[in-house]
Coordinates of C-alpha atoms in Angstrom, one line a residue:
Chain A
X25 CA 10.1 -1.0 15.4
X26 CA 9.6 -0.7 11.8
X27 CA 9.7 2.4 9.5
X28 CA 10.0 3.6 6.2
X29 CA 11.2 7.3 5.1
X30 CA 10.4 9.2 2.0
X31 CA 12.1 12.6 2.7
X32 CA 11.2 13.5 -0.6
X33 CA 7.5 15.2 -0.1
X34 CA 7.4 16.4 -3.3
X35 CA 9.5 16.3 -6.6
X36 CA 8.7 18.6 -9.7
X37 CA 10.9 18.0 -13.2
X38 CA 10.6 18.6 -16.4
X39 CA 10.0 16.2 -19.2
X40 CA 13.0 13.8 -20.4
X41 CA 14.7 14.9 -16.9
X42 CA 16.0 12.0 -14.3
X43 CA 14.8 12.2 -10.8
X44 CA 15.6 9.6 -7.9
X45 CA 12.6 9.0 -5.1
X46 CA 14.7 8.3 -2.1
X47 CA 13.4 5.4 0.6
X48 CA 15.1 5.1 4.0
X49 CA 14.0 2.0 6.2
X50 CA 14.2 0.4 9.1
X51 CA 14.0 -2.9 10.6
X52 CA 15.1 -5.5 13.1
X53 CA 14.2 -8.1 10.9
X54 CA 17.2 -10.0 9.2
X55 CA 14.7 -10.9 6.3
X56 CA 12.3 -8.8 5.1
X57 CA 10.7 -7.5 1.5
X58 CA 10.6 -3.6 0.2
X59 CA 8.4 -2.8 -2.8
X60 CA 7.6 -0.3 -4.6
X61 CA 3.9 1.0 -5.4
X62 CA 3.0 4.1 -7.8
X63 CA -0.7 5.6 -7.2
X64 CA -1.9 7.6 -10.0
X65 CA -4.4 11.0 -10.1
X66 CA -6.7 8.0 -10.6
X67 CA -6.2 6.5 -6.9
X68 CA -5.5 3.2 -7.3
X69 CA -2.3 1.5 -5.8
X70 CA -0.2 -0.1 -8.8
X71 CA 2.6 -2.7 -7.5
X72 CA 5.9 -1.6 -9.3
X73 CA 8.6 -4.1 -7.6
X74 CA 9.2 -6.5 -4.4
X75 CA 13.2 -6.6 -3.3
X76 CA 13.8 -9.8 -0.7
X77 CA 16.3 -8.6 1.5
X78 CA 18.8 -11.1 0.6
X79 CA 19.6 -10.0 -3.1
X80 CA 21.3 -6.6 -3.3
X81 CA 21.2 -7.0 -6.7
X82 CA 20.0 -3.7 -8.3
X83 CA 17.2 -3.9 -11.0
X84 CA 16.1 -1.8 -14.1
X85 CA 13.3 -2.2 -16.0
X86 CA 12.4 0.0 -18.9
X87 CA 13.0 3.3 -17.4
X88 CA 12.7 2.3 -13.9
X89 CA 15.5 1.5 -12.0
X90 CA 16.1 0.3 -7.8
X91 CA 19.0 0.3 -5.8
X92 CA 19.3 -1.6 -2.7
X93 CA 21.9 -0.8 -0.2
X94 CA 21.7 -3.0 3.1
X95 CA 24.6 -1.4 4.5
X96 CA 23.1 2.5 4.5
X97 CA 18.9 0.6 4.3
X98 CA 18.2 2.4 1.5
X99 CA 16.2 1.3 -1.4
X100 CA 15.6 3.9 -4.0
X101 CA 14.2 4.2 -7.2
X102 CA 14.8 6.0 -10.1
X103 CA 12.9 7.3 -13.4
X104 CA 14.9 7.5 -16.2
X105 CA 14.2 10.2 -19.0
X106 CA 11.0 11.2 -17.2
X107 CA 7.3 11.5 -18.9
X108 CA 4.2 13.3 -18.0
X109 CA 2.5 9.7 -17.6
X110 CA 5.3 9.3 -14.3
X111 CA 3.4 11.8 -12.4
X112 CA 1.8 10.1 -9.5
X113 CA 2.4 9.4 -5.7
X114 CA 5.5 7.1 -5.1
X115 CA 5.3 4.7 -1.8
X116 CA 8.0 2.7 -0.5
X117 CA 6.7 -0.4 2.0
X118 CA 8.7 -2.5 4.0
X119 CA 7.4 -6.3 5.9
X120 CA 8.9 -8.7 7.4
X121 CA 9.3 -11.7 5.0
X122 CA 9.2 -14.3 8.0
X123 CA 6.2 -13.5 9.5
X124 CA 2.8 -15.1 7.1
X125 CA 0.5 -12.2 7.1
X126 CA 2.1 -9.3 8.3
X127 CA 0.7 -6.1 6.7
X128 CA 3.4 -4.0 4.4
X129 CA 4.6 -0.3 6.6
X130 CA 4.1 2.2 4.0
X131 CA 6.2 5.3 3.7
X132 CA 4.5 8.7 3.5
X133 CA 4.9 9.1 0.1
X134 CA 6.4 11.2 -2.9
X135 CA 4.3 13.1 -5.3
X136 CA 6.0 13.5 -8.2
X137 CA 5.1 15.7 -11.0
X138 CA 6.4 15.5 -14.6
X139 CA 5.8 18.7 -16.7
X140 CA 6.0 18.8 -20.7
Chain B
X6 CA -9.9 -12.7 -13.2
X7 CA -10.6 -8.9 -12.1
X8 CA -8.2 -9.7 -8.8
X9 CA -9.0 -7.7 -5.7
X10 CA -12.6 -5.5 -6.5
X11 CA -14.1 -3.2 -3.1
X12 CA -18.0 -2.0 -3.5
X13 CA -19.6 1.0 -3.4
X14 CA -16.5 2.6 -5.1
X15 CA -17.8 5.9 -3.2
X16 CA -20.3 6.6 -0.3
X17 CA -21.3 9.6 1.5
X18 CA -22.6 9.3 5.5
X19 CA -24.2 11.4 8.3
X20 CA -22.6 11.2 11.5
X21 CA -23.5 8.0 13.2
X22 CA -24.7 6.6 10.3
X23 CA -23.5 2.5 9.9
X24 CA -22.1 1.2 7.0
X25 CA -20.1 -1.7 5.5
X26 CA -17.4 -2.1 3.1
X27 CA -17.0 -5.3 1.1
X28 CA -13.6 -6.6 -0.3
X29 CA -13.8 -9.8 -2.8
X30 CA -10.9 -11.1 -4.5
X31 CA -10.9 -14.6 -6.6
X32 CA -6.9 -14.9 -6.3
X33 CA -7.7 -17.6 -3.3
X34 CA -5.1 -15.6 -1.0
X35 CA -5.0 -16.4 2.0
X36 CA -4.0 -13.0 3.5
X37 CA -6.7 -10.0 3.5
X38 CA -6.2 -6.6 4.5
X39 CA -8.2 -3.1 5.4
X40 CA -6.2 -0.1 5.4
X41 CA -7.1 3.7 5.2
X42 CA -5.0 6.2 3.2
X43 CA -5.3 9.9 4.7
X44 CA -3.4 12.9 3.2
X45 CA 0.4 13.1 4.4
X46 CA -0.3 9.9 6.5
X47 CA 0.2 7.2 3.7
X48 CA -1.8 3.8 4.1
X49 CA -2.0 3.0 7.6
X50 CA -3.1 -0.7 8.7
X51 CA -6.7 -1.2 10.0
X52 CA -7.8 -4.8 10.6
X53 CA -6.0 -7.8 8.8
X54 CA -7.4 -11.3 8.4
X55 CA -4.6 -14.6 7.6
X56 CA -7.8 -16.9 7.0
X57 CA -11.1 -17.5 6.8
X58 CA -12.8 -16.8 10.2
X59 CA -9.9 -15.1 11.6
X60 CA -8.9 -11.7 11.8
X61 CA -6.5 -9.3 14.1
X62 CA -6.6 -5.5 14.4
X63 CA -3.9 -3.5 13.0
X64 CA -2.4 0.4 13.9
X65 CA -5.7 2.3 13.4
X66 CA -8.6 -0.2 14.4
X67 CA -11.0 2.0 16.8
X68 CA -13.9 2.6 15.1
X69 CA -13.9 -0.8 12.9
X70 CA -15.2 -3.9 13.1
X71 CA -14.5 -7.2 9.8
X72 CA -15.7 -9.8 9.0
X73 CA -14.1 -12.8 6.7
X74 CA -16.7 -15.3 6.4
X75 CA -15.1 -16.7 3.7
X76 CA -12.0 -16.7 2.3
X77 CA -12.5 -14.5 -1.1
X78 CA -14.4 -12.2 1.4
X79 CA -13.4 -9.2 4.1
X80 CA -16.1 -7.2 4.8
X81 CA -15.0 -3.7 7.0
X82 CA -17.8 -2.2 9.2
X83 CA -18.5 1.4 10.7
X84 CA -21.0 0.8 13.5
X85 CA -21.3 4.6 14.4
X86 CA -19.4 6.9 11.2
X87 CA -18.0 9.5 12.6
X88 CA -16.0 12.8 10.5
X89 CA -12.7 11.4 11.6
X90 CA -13.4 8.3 9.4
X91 CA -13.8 10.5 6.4
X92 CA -10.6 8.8 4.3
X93 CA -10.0 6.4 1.2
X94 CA -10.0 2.7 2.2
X95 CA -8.3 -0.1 0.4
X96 CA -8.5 -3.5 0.4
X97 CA -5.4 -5.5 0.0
X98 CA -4.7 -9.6 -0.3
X99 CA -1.6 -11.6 -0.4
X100 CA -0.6 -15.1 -0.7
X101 CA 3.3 -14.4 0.1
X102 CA 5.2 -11.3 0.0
X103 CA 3.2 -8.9 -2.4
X104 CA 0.5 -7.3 -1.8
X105 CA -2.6 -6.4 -4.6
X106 CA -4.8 -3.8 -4.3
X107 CA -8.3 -3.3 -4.7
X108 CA -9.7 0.6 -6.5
X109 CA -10.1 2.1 -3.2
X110 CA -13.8 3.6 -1.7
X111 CA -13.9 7.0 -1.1
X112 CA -15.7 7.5 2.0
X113 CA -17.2 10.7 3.3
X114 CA -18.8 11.4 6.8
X115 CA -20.6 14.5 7.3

């Protein structure tokens, strides 16, 4: 069976502070994709990052940052020097990459708020 | 190019009511998806479609009925609304791998 965990229910932080959005997965696929997608106050799902399972490479963009782990199947993301615009709902998804068509498994989420 | 759009953007039904949900996208994926986001639940998969004239039910797909009579289209049904569908829905496509997202309709049954 598939499965994504966000432990993480919620995260509060101040302004210019770090914080890390943990993701947990699991899988008997030996290829597969994670993402990333951040979902705003204004509801609509925003596509942040796709990882093939194959490239452990970690990634950084701007003030995002992903690290992939195979060995522990982690693949968590972190905000660097946080802003108020970060504050949103944070879901990891996980699908096979073998299969044409297969729907992503969503995590439960992470709401994360950024105060000034 | 406005990608993946859903209509009405928000709708408001009496039990038993029927309505149905349209998803276009001008991308030409192939892959077309209904899911239904629910506090605390996340999105959880509805009905899918890998084609024109083909589609396959997913984790949550009593209730439903789709449609894709052609490709840009997936159309998602409610033949008898009841409170329980009261939820967000989004519509998704994909050609490989990532998945784009329509706004979302905001559905309420009463």
């Amino acid at each position: 069976a598939q499965k994504v965990t966000q432990a993480q229910t919620e995260i509060s932080v101040v302004e210019k502070e770090d914080v890390t959005l943990d993701c947990v997965y699991e899988t008997r696929d030996t290829t597969y994709y994670l993402f990333w997608y951040k979902q705003p106050p204004s509801g609509e799902l925003v596509f942040l990052i796709r990882r093939n399972s194959f490239d452990e490479q970690n990634e950084i963009s701007g003030r995002y940052s992903w690290n992939f782990q195979k060995s522990t199947s982690s693949f968590n993301f972190t905000i660097t020097a946080s802003q108020v615009v970060d504050s949103a709902v944070y879901f990891c998804a996980l699908t096979p990459a073998n299969q044409a068509g297969t729907a992503l498994i969503f995590g439960k989420g992470t709401t994360l708020s950024v105060s000034s | 190019n406005a990608g993946v759009t859903q209509t009405p953007k928000f709708r408001v039904l009496k039990t038993g009511q029927s309505m149905t949900l349209l998803c276009a996208q001008d991308m030409n994926h192939e892959y077309m998806y209904w899911y239904r986001q629910d506090p605390g639940m996340g999105l959880r998969l509805i009905h899918y479609s890998v084609g024109e004239g083909t589609t396959a039910k997913g984790e949550v797909p009593d209730g439903y009925n789709v449609s894709r009579l052609k490709k840009q289209n997936f159309l998602l049904g409610l033949e008898s609304a009841a409170p329980s569908q009261t939820s967000v829905y989004f519509c998704a496509s994909s050609y490989s791998g990532a998945q784009y997202f329509g706004p979302g309709t905001r559905l309420l049954v009463l």
